[in-house]
XYZ file of C-alpha atoms in Angstrom:
635
model
C -41.770 34.145 -30.743
C -41.770 37.834 -29.970
C -38.642 40.053 -30.761
C -36.508 41.359 -27.967
C -32.785 42.691 -27.668
C -30.073 40.380 -26.970
C -28.822 42.458 -23.956
C -25.641 42.473 -21.766
C -26.465 44.761 -19.058
C -28.602 47.698 -20.725
C -26.427 47.741 -24.055
C -28.466 47.013 -27.146
C -26.690 44.550 -30.106
C -25.789 46.469 -33.013
C -27.148 45.037 -36.302
C -24.916 42.586 -37.968
C -25.150 39.051 -39.816
C -25.708 37.594 -36.606
C -22.167 36.439 -35.849
C -21.692 39.156 -33.230
C -24.874 37.991 -31.341
C -24.048 34.031 -31.658
C -20.353 35.036 -30.531
C -22.070 36.621 -27.182
C -24.164 33.549 -26.770
C -20.960 31.560 -26.968
C -18.910 33.209 -24.816
C -21.595 33.138 -22.076
C -22.045 29.585 -22.278
C -18.570 29.245 -21.869
C -18.558 31.175 -18.843
C -21.923 28.890 -17.991
C -23.938 31.907 -17.335
C -26.611 33.117 -19.604
C -28.947 35.097 -17.184
C -27.702 38.593 -18.375
C -28.792 37.760 -21.972
C -31.989 37.951 -23.552
C -33.396 35.167 -25.788
C -36.451 37.037 -27.290
C -39.781 35.714 -25.542
C -37.184 33.689 -22.935
C -35.423 35.777 -20.174
C -32.059 35.307 -19.338
C -32.777 33.786 -15.697
C -35.224 31.323 -17.048
C -32.519 30.248 -19.916
C -30.023 30.187 -16.968
C -32.082 27.856 -14.792
C -32.842 25.370 -17.478
C -29.123 25.479 -18.439
C -28.062 24.420 -15.103
C -30.840 21.612 -14.898
C -29.469 20.393 -18.209
C -25.883 20.144 -17.216
C -25.747 19.596 -13.497
C -25.084 15.788 -14.048
C -21.845 16.937 -15.548
C -20.294 18.087 -12.400
C -17.054 19.381 -12.172
C -17.008 19.658 -16.259
C -16.010 22.827 -18.082
C -17.440 23.691 -21.416
C -15.588 25.771 -24.693
C -18.121 27.084 -27.003
C -17.097 28.678 -30.216
C -19.263 29.831 -33.381
C -18.064 28.085 -36.514
C -20.355 29.283 -38.841
C -23.667 31.366 -39.299
C -25.614 30.572 -42.270
C -28.831 31.519 -44.143
C -31.840 29.229 -43.820
C -33.739 30.283 -46.850
C -35.884 32.586 -44.824
C -35.182 35.822 -44.892
C -35.589 37.008 -41.269
C -33.931 33.425 -39.800
C -30.194 32.359 -39.567
C -28.331 29.409 -37.605
C -25.300 29.747 -35.904
C -23.477 26.696 -35.760
C -21.997 26.077 -31.928
C -18.950 23.918 -31.427
C -18.913 22.713 -28.017
C -16.162 20.977 -26.226
C -16.410 19.512 -22.717
C -13.310 19.037 -20.522
C -14.783 16.197 -18.566
C -12.987 15.148 -15.117
C -11.281 11.606 -15.203
C -10.398 11.661 -18.911
C -7.940 13.433 -21.473
C -10.528 12.963 -24.380
C -12.885 15.872 -24.448
C -16.553 15.671 -25.767
C -16.998 17.458 -28.685
C -19.999 18.162 -30.888
C -21.889 20.737 -32.589
C -25.370 22.438 -31.807
C -27.327 24.793 -33.426
C -28.428 28.300 -32.345
C -31.214 29.815 -33.980
C -31.272 33.776 -34.868
C -34.434 35.517 -35.695
C -34.130 39.327 -37.123
C -36.304 41.627 -34.910
C -38.074 44.383 -36.620
C -35.227 46.899 -35.414
C -32.874 44.768 -37.722
C -31.125 42.950 -34.832
C -30.159 39.280 -34.783
C -31.854 37.696 -31.649
C -31.030 34.260 -30.579
C -33.562 31.977 -29.599
C -32.925 29.561 -26.687
C -34.243 25.881 -26.161
C -32.188 23.016 -24.629
C -31.399 21.642 -27.783
C -28.782 24.784 -27.791
C -26.813 22.777 -25.016
C -27.187 19.617 -26.726
C -29.064 18.453 -30.085
C -32.274 16.860 -29.362
C -32.379 17.679 -25.842
C -35.833 18.525 -24.552
C -37.267 20.365 -22.047
C -36.943 18.287 -18.577
C -34.284 16.160 -19.969
C -30.667 16.626 -18.621
C -27.116 15.484 -19.457
C -25.347 13.415 -17.068
C -21.467 12.006 -16.956
C -20.886 9.004 -14.691
C -17.273 7.271 -14.147
C -17.162 3.754 -14.795
C -14.563 2.315 -12.646
C -11.689 0.259 -13.935
C -10.845 -3.222 -13.096
C -8.241 -3.201 -10.571
C -4.908 -5.102 -11.508
C -4.199 -8.289 -9.150
C -0.868 -8.498 -6.949
C 0.678 -11.736 -7.993
C 3.324 -13.574 -6.050
C 6.146 -16.424 -6.586
C 5.153 -18.484 -9.514
C 2.639 -16.150 -10.453
C 0.381 -16.973 -7.903
C -2.407 -14.339 -7.162
C -2.143 -12.826 -3.628
C -4.500 -10.084 -4.298
C -7.435 -9.849 -6.381
C -11.314 -9.364 -6.251
C -12.944 -11.307 -3.390
C -16.633 -11.453 -2.353
C -17.494 -9.107 0.723
C -20.957 -7.917 2.228
C -21.385 -4.412 2.696
C -23.481 -4.190 6.194
C -25.604 -1.035 7.035
C -28.912 0.609 7.708
C -30.999 1.601 5.212
C -33.065 4.616 6.529
C -35.856 4.047 4.358
C -36.508 0.668 5.870
C -36.933 1.432 9.563
C -40.444 1.419 9.840
C -40.487 4.191 12.573
C -37.467 2.644 14.440
C -35.082 5.012 15.890
C -31.829 5.471 13.858
C -29.341 6.027 16.456
C -30.909 2.990 18.458
C -30.703 0.936 15.350
C -27.091 2.004 14.459
C -26.004 1.259 18.065
C -27.629 -2.316 17.587
C -25.710 -2.803 14.424
C -22.531 -1.744 15.769
C -22.393 -3.623 18.620
C -23.225 -6.769 16.365
C -20.140 -5.919 14.158
C -17.737 -4.330 16.544
C -17.244 -0.893 15.538
C -17.247 2.729 17.232
C -21.144 2.798 18.482
C -21.253 6.570 18.759
C -19.513 7.395 15.472
C -21.818 5.174 13.319
C -24.871 6.589 15.241
C -24.231 10.105 14.429
C -23.680 9.195 10.614
C -26.948 7.233 10.651
C -28.804 9.992 12.157
C -27.338 12.996 10.015
C -28.219 10.884 6.686
C -31.082 11.453 4.567
C -34.289 9.464 5.028
C -33.616 7.299 1.886
C -29.708 6.771 2.509
C -27.992 3.695 3.067
C -25.098 4.037 5.728
C -22.634 1.525 5.801
C -21.164 0.222 8.855
C -18.548 -1.831 7.682
C -17.351 -3.901 4.552
C -16.917 -7.706 5.931
C -15.003 -10.419 3.997
C -17.389 -13.156 3.094
C -16.019 -15.487 5.997
C -16.144 -12.571 8.887
C -19.707 -12.051 7.838
C -20.439 -15.625 8.055
C -19.207 -15.855 11.614
C -21.478 -12.932 12.857
C -24.299 -13.716 15.212
C -27.486 -14.052 13.016
C -29.948 -13.517 15.590
C -28.332 -10.230 16.662
C -28.101 -9.433 13.229
C -31.746 -9.905 12.497
C -32.596 -8.139 15.149
C -31.170 -4.867 13.752
C -34.106 -2.541 12.203
C -33.389 -1.413 8.851
C -30.580 -3.919 8.479
C -29.368 -4.092 4.699
C -26.450 -6.249 3.685
C -25.199 -5.585 0.108
C -22.948 -8.123 -2.086
C -20.014 -6.749 -3.533
C -16.413 -7.335 -4.311
C -13.069 -5.620 -3.224
C -9.603 -6.380 -3.891
C -8.349 -8.513 -0.913
C -5.469 -10.936 -0.051
C -6.097 -14.739 0.544
C -6.918 -14.033 4.247
C -7.531 -10.860 6.793
C -4.232 -9.673 7.883
C -2.064 -11.535 5.077
C 1.214 -9.474 4.478
C -1.125 -6.580 5.469
C 1.909 -4.252 6.125
C 3.475 -4.847 2.729
C 0.647 -5.561 0.188
C -1.532 -2.537 1.513
C -5.355 -2.280 0.963
C -7.821 -0.200 -1.132
C -10.327 2.037 0.403
C -12.876 4.567 -1.141
C -11.192 8.021 -2.104
C -11.786 10.656 0.624
C -12.543 14.303 0.081
C -8.904 15.017 0.295
C -7.792 12.427 -2.318
C -10.577 13.882 -4.575
C -9.544 17.226 -4.314
C -5.548 16.241 -4.671
C -6.209 14.232 -7.824
C -7.217 17.487 -9.734
C -10.400 15.639 -11.204
C -8.789 12.598 -12.186
C -10.649 10.760 -9.258
C -14.560 10.444 -9.120
C -16.600 9.937 -5.897
C -16.475 6.111 -4.744
C -13.135 5.493 -6.632
C -10.820 3.062 -5.163
C -7.279 3.965 -3.871
C -4.206 2.420 -2.600
C -3.677 2.682 1.056
C -0.220 1.562 2.533
C 2.085 -0.895 1.168
C 2.076 -1.831 -2.573
C -1.285 -0.869 -3.221
C -0.366 2.791 -2.784
C 3.349 2.553 -3.932
C 1.642 1.432 -7.650
C -1.631 2.893 -7.134
C -1.247 4.269 -10.924
C -0.271 0.984 -12.400
C -3.030 -1.167 -10.476
C -5.926 1.302 -10.362
C -5.793 1.661 -14.140
C -7.711 4.664 -15.696
C -11.521 5.059 -15.201
C -13.852 5.380 -17.879
C -16.563 8.203 -18.690
C -19.965 7.666 -20.167
C -22.310 11.024 -20.735
C -25.872 10.041 -21.179
C -29.157 11.827 -21.639
C -31.458 11.132 -18.858
C -35.346 11.050 -19.653
C -37.646 11.810 -16.866
C -39.770 8.297 -16.189
C -43.242 8.143 -16.928
C -45.975 9.153 -14.397
C -43.631 10.466 -11.993
C -41.251 7.240 -11.937
C -37.808 7.429 -11.434
C -35.625 8.865 -14.466
C -33.894 6.593 -17.082
C -30.721 6.846 -19.243
C -30.917 6.577 -22.898
C -27.959 5.595 -25.153
C -24.581 6.661 -24.177
C -23.906 10.251 -26.160
C -20.087 9.944 -25.468
C -18.024 7.034 -23.854
C -14.224 6.707 -22.948
C -13.842 2.889 -22.154
C -12.192 2.243 -18.678
C -8.866 0.836 -19.252
C -8.069 -1.957 -16.419
C -5.141 -1.777 -14.176
C -2.064 -3.811 -14.687
C -0.878 -6.338 -12.344
C 2.283 -5.945 -10.080
C 4.545 -9.256 -9.221
C 6.211 -9.834 -6.069
C 8.675 -12.277 -5.117
C 6.261 -13.476 -1.889
C 5.653 -17.184 -1.662
C 1.990 -17.533 -0.509
C 2.592 -20.689 1.422
C 5.932 -19.481 3.131
C 4.183 -16.469 3.923
C 1.213 -18.244 5.261
C 3.390 -20.690 7.550
C 5.180 -17.675 8.778
C 2.310 -15.774 10.214
C 0.802 -18.800 11.573
C 3.791 -19.563 13.595
C 3.725 -16.038 15.099
C -0.121 -16.094 15.858
C 0.458 -16.669 19.597
C 3.329 -14.243 20.141
C 2.020 -11.262 22.276
C 5.169 -9.124 21.640
C 6.169 -7.527 18.260
C 7.615 -10.545 16.327
C 8.766 -11.285 12.386
C 9.883 -13.649 9.923
C 11.797 -12.720 6.935
C 13.019 -15.194 4.312
C 15.012 -14.532 1.440
C 16.620 -16.740 -1.323
C 20.403 -16.448 -1.434
C 20.500 -17.450 -5.135
C 18.340 -14.622 -6.331
C 17.715 -12.068 -3.417
C 14.179 -12.700 -3.525
C 12.199 -11.983 -0.313
C 9.640 -14.930 -0.171
C 8.263 -14.216 3.279
C 8.098 -10.997 5.271
C 5.822 -11.674 8.368
C 4.884 -9.866 11.350
C 2.853 -11.139 14.648
C -0.130 -9.737 15.905
C 2.024 -8.044 18.672
C 3.391 -5.787 16.083
C -0.269 -4.357 15.553
C 0.026 -3.487 11.896
C 3.716 -1.904 12.087
C 6.181 -3.477 9.679
C 9.003 -4.856 12.250
C 9.887 -7.188 9.438
C 11.231 -4.474 7.107
C 11.483 -1.263 9.501
C 12.104 -2.554 12.961
C 15.062 -1.030 14.680
C 16.779 -3.348 17.221
C 20.046 -4.079 18.549
C 21.216 -7.567 17.160
C 22.690 -9.212 20.133
C 24.915 -12.271 19.353
C 23.891 -12.748 15.823
C 26.136 -9.872 15.067
C 29.094 -11.799 16.173
C 29.187 -13.012 12.586
C 30.052 -9.516 11.677
C 32.506 -9.392 14.139
C 34.040 -12.671 13.299
C 34.412 -11.400 9.791
C 36.535 -8.408 11.045
C 38.783 -10.877 13.024
C 39.203 -12.843 9.760
C 40.303 -9.924 7.827
C 42.731 -9.437 10.793
C 44.469 -12.665 9.798
C 42.305 -15.050 12.026
C 40.636 -18.406 10.795
C 37.925 -20.393 12.440
C 40.607 -22.477 14.081
C 42.343 -19.395 15.846
C 42.506 -19.594 19.694
C 40.847 -17.205 21.476
C 40.294 -16.501 24.991
C 36.903 -16.835 26.542
C 36.818 -15.910 30.331
C 33.560 -15.893 32.168
C 33.666 -12.125 32.734
C 35.918 -9.360 31.249
C 35.901 -5.701 31.541
C 36.179 -3.421 28.310
C 36.498 0.481 28.635
C 35.634 0.514 32.254
C 32.329 -1.626 31.752
C 31.928 -5.301 32.901
C 30.649 -7.787 30.431
C 29.651 -11.246 31.323
C 28.752 -14.563 29.654
C 25.210 -15.625 30.066
C 24.338 -17.840 33.225
C 23.814 -20.890 30.969
C 26.801 -20.657 29.224
C 28.664 -24.060 29.099
C 31.758 -23.666 31.514
C 33.763 -26.371 29.401
C 33.912 -23.565 26.556
C 35.703 -21.070 28.874
C 39.418 -20.265 28.929
C 41.228 -21.250 25.608
C 38.663 -22.112 22.797
C 38.757 -21.820 18.851
C 36.973 -19.021 17.277
C 34.409 -21.694 15.943
C 33.589 -22.357 19.381
C 33.256 -19.422 20.531
C 30.798 -18.603 17.663
C 29.061 -21.939 18.520
C 28.396 -21.119 21.922
C 28.365 -17.401 21.895
C 31.253 -16.328 24.319
C 30.655 -12.539 24.919
C 33.455 -12.046 26.455
C 36.000 -13.639 23.589
C 34.516 -11.125 21.256
C 34.189 -7.969 23.638
C 38.168 -8.595 24.180
C 38.837 -7.835 20.324
C 37.804 -4.240 21.159
C 41.211 -2.854 20.865
C 42.221 -5.011 17.975
C 39.290 -4.053 15.952
C 38.422 -0.630 15.281
C 34.719 0.752 15.086
C 35.505 1.448 11.412
C 36.711 -1.864 10.696
C 33.517 -3.295 12.425
C 31.052 -0.994 10.407
C 33.230 -1.834 7.283
C 32.506 -5.477 7.834
C 28.959 -4.721 8.724
C 28.549 -3.281 5.148
C 30.252 -5.881 3.512
C 27.280 -8.325 4.677
C 24.811 -5.511 3.624
C 24.133 -4.063 7.018
C 23.238 -0.216 5.989
C 23.040 -0.675 2.545
C 20.971 1.340 0.057
C 18.579 -0.681 -1.543
C 15.025 -0.215 -3.163
C 12.529 -2.895 -2.489
C 9.387 -0.771 -3.473
C 8.666 0.190 0.112
C 10.428 1.629 2.978
C 12.744 -0.391 4.770
C 15.754 -0.325 7.381
C 18.579 -2.179 6.529
C 20.279 -1.107 9.579
C 22.710 1.386 11.199
C 26.504 0.933 12.541
C 28.367 3.887 13.568
C 31.606 4.381 11.875
C 33.026 5.827 15.104
C 32.040 5.426 18.929
C 33.292 6.071 22.512
C 35.302 3.083 23.500
C 32.437 1.816 25.819
C 30.192 1.759 23.195
C 32.512 -0.062 20.635
C 33.061 -2.544 23.128
C 29.319 -2.993 23.309
C 29.135 -3.072 19.470
C 31.500 -6.207 19.289
C 28.660 -8.343 20.466
C 25.723 -6.542 18.751
C 24.417 -4.122 21.644
C 25.390 -0.610 22.027
C 24.063 1.880 19.280
C 24.190 -1.033 16.525
C 20.616 -1.208 14.924
C 19.176 -3.837 12.352
C 15.896 -4.982 11.040
C 15.010 -8.585 10.450
C 15.149 -7.705 7.051
C 18.697 -6.813 7.287
C 19.569 -9.930 9.428
C 17.879 -12.074 6.757
C 19.928 -10.423 4.285
C 23.248 -10.896 6.365
C 22.498 -14.739 6.146
C 21.698 -14.729 2.544
C 24.927 -13.056 1.718
C 26.982 -15.677 3.896
C 25.210 -18.345 2.256
C 25.664 -16.846 -0.975
C 29.392 -16.143 -0.727
C 28.671 -12.520 -2.073
C 26.628 -9.565 -1.170
C 23.096 -10.350 -1.680
C 20.676 -7.382 -2.974
C 17.155 -8.189 -1.674
C 14.463 -8.278 -4.205
C 10.715 -7.952 -3.867
C 8.860 -6.325 -6.766
C 9.927 -8.543 -9.886
C 7.868 -6.816 -12.447
C 10.363 -5.556 -15.157
C 10.691 -1.658 -15.352
C 8.587 -0.732 -12.173
C 11.578 0.199 -9.943
C 14.646 2.074 -11.231
C 17.530 -0.127 -11.659
C 20.289 2.498 -10.455
C 17.882 2.797 -7.265
C 17.441 -0.743 -6.751
C 21.137 -1.039 -5.668
C 23.206 1.609 -4.150
C 26.759 1.512 -4.285
C 28.450 -1.286 -3.295
C 30.562 -1.997 -0.033
C 34.067 -0.237 0.481
C 35.212 -3.882 1.012
C 33.137 -6.616 -0.640
C 32.902 -9.850 0.839
C 34.895 -12.686 -0.784
C 34.364 -16.276 -1.402
C 36.798 -17.375 0.908
C 35.584 -15.220 3.856
C 31.965 -16.431 3.478
C 33.300 -19.978 3.467
C 34.843 -19.523 6.918
C 31.723 -17.662 8.104
C 29.594 -20.697 7.084
C 32.110 -23.273 8.718
C 31.526 -21.272 11.914
C 27.802 -20.819 11.430
C 27.338 -24.648 10.757
C 29.127 -25.391 14.423
C 26.240 -23.358 15.780
C 23.821 -26.129 14.397
C 26.210 -29.314 14.872
C 27.177 -28.372 18.164
C 26.198 -25.261 19.814
C 22.851 -23.485 20.619
C 21.019 -24.438 17.573
C 21.027 -28.325 17.573
C 17.357 -28.049 17.002
C 17.821 -27.265 13.281
C 19.623 -30.749 13.212
C 16.102 -32.196 12.622
C 15.771 -30.815 9.273
C 16.670 -32.650 6.057
C 19.272 -32.851 4.981
C 21.375 -31.781 8.225
C 23.065 -28.841 6.442
C 21.778 -25.970 8.082
C 24.161 -23.013 9.348
C 22.772 -20.246 11.893
C 23.477 -18.053 14.790
C 21.391 -17.256 17.837
C 21.042 -13.904 19.746
C 20.069 -12.437 22.840
C 19.881 -8.408 22.806
C 19.578 -6.682 26.076
C 17.255 -3.500 26.421
C 15.875 -1.351 29.242
C 16.967 -0.579 32.537
C 15.881 -3.508 34.525
C 18.174 -5.921 36.663
C 18.340 -8.532 35.123
C 17.663 -6.717 31.775
C 14.802 -7.925 29.445
C 16.193 -9.395 26.122
C 15.185 -9.702 22.506
C 15.328 -12.680 21.132
C 17.272 -13.355 17.540
C 17.731 -16.312 15.420
C 19.370 -16.480 11.997
C 19.844 -19.471 9.361
C 20.178 -20.799 5.911
C 18.732 -24.183 4.726
C 18.442 -25.073 1.226
C 18.496 -22.000 -0.420
C 16.506 -20.193 2.320
C 18.049 -17.600 4.401
C 15.677 -16.540 7.499
C 15.630 -14.177 10.663
C 13.638 -14.799 13.655
C 12.774 -11.795 15.820
C 10.712 -11.768 19.084
C 10.788 -8.601 20.679
C 11.166 -9.028 24.839
C 11.641 -12.703 23.637
C 14.254 -13.926 26.310
C 17.106 -16.179 24.832
C 17.244 -16.736 21.071
C 17.810 -20.391 21.371
C 14.868 -20.889 23.514
C 12.075 -18.686 21.867
C 13.549 -18.496 18.283
C 15.134 -21.862 17.719
C 11.555 -23.735 17.619
C 10.244 -21.217 15.380
C 13.245 -21.303 12.990
C 12.968 -25.006 13.190
C 9.251 -25.032 12.296
C 9.324 -22.885 9.399
C 12.345 -24.361 7.682
C 10.770 -27.644 8.108
C 7.552 -26.650 6.659
C 9.413 -25.016 3.986
C 11.209 -28.307 3.016
C 8.119 -30.080 3.207
C 6.329 -28.158 0.635
C 9.468 -28.173 -1.490
C 9.599 -32.082 -1.631
C 5.900 -32.568 -1.522
């Protein structure tokens, strides 16, 4: 090799023992730019080209290079500098460290000139060979339900798309539109993606569950030019739509995800989208591994192959998250709601533990969590709260109240529903007022029970309570102060009083348990902050005697009132309350349907938006759900 100057700009190196020359190379390698240096017979730009070709496969990795020693070789004009390389690789906290040798040759002028070869980057690296870092995906943790039953795990899918290399002259956009029609996706967007892809690219149209793939029209699929179906697996729930709002989903990381991760995510990584998958993505996702390997060109122009790993950080599998959902009860609730076109929900809680065992939304909710986040007037189900306020004024289930067909409160006329039984007008007991849902009896308490007292009673039953389920929830809102007309409306669950199906299921659970129940969903220890899981208790806690009297009145709703349909359950011990909440400006007004009930340690709320009378719409749904739960328990 001829001699030359190690130059930075136009400055020549001064004579030294070789360390200064080696340190200049180390600094340039750390900066990733050696093109301004001279390496004897090898020009800096050529060395830069080889450096970039050798390290391009390391992606966003950055190197730190230091000179540790400069040693004699036994030859007067040759020395060797040891370069300590340390690579900061994306996706791992461990650095890849090794030593490489930089040969130094003394020129005729006495300067030490470095010699370049790919081996300076990595010992043994030859011209044309390169380094490549690839991410090894971690196995994602499962989501487990009640009794440890698997809810979300790796399940088979089929990735359906167009392989442009197999189009055989067919028009890419036309093929894409055929496939889009077959799998029911946006044809324009997919056609554009296929047109813009490279000639060898596979452009995925959609990942499909195995059962959904099998339902495709085989003849229509076979007619798609360039069709490619790739077998794969993806973390999925037992069926499409199963607790989708609650469990969430996984999807490939977007460009925004990759940027926000600061290098922790690699292209193709799966991330949680919504629900528990997103909330506990770090735990479920685990830690991806990294492998650095030497890529060797293939023989006779064939594909390159990777040699033995040079560095490896094993992937750490994600850990499971356990929740209280009962797979069978959840599936039952979803099936019962299948035919309901408007938003709807069923929520079930075990009073003995507070565990949420079902949280289902009907198809009319269109992906929104009506069960956990819906905000609706509770209608007559709120009379349980008003009854508690009356108990605190000294009433009992046997206290006589007046139930006129119509009354006026704060200048607003309030009537009982047209179907109200006339034999239960006039003087009736508080229990009968609950059982037959006399609006006027409760509205007429508006001067006796203040809005603040009503709000306090609601808080005693968990409405508006602070709680952490691991997901956003709405537990209700009852204003502590109201104008007279709004206060009168609140007495029977109208006005500005708002609840969710979760809130009403928890109210029912609290009545059944005899104390305020705190709902629980995530049961894995340590995932939720205990202090955040349960907020401060109500100012006036629910007492056992109060709950017993409420149960007496709610039992009458089943034994002689609007929920006689629940007498079909075994044993015949159910308690409950129906509700019909008016909304809108139409005359007559449209109504939401509510039913709350408890049977055999299962407190349930059934809600149907724009569902008419609670007893007519919600009653059969409640009966069927509780009957299925009883059958599952005894079977």
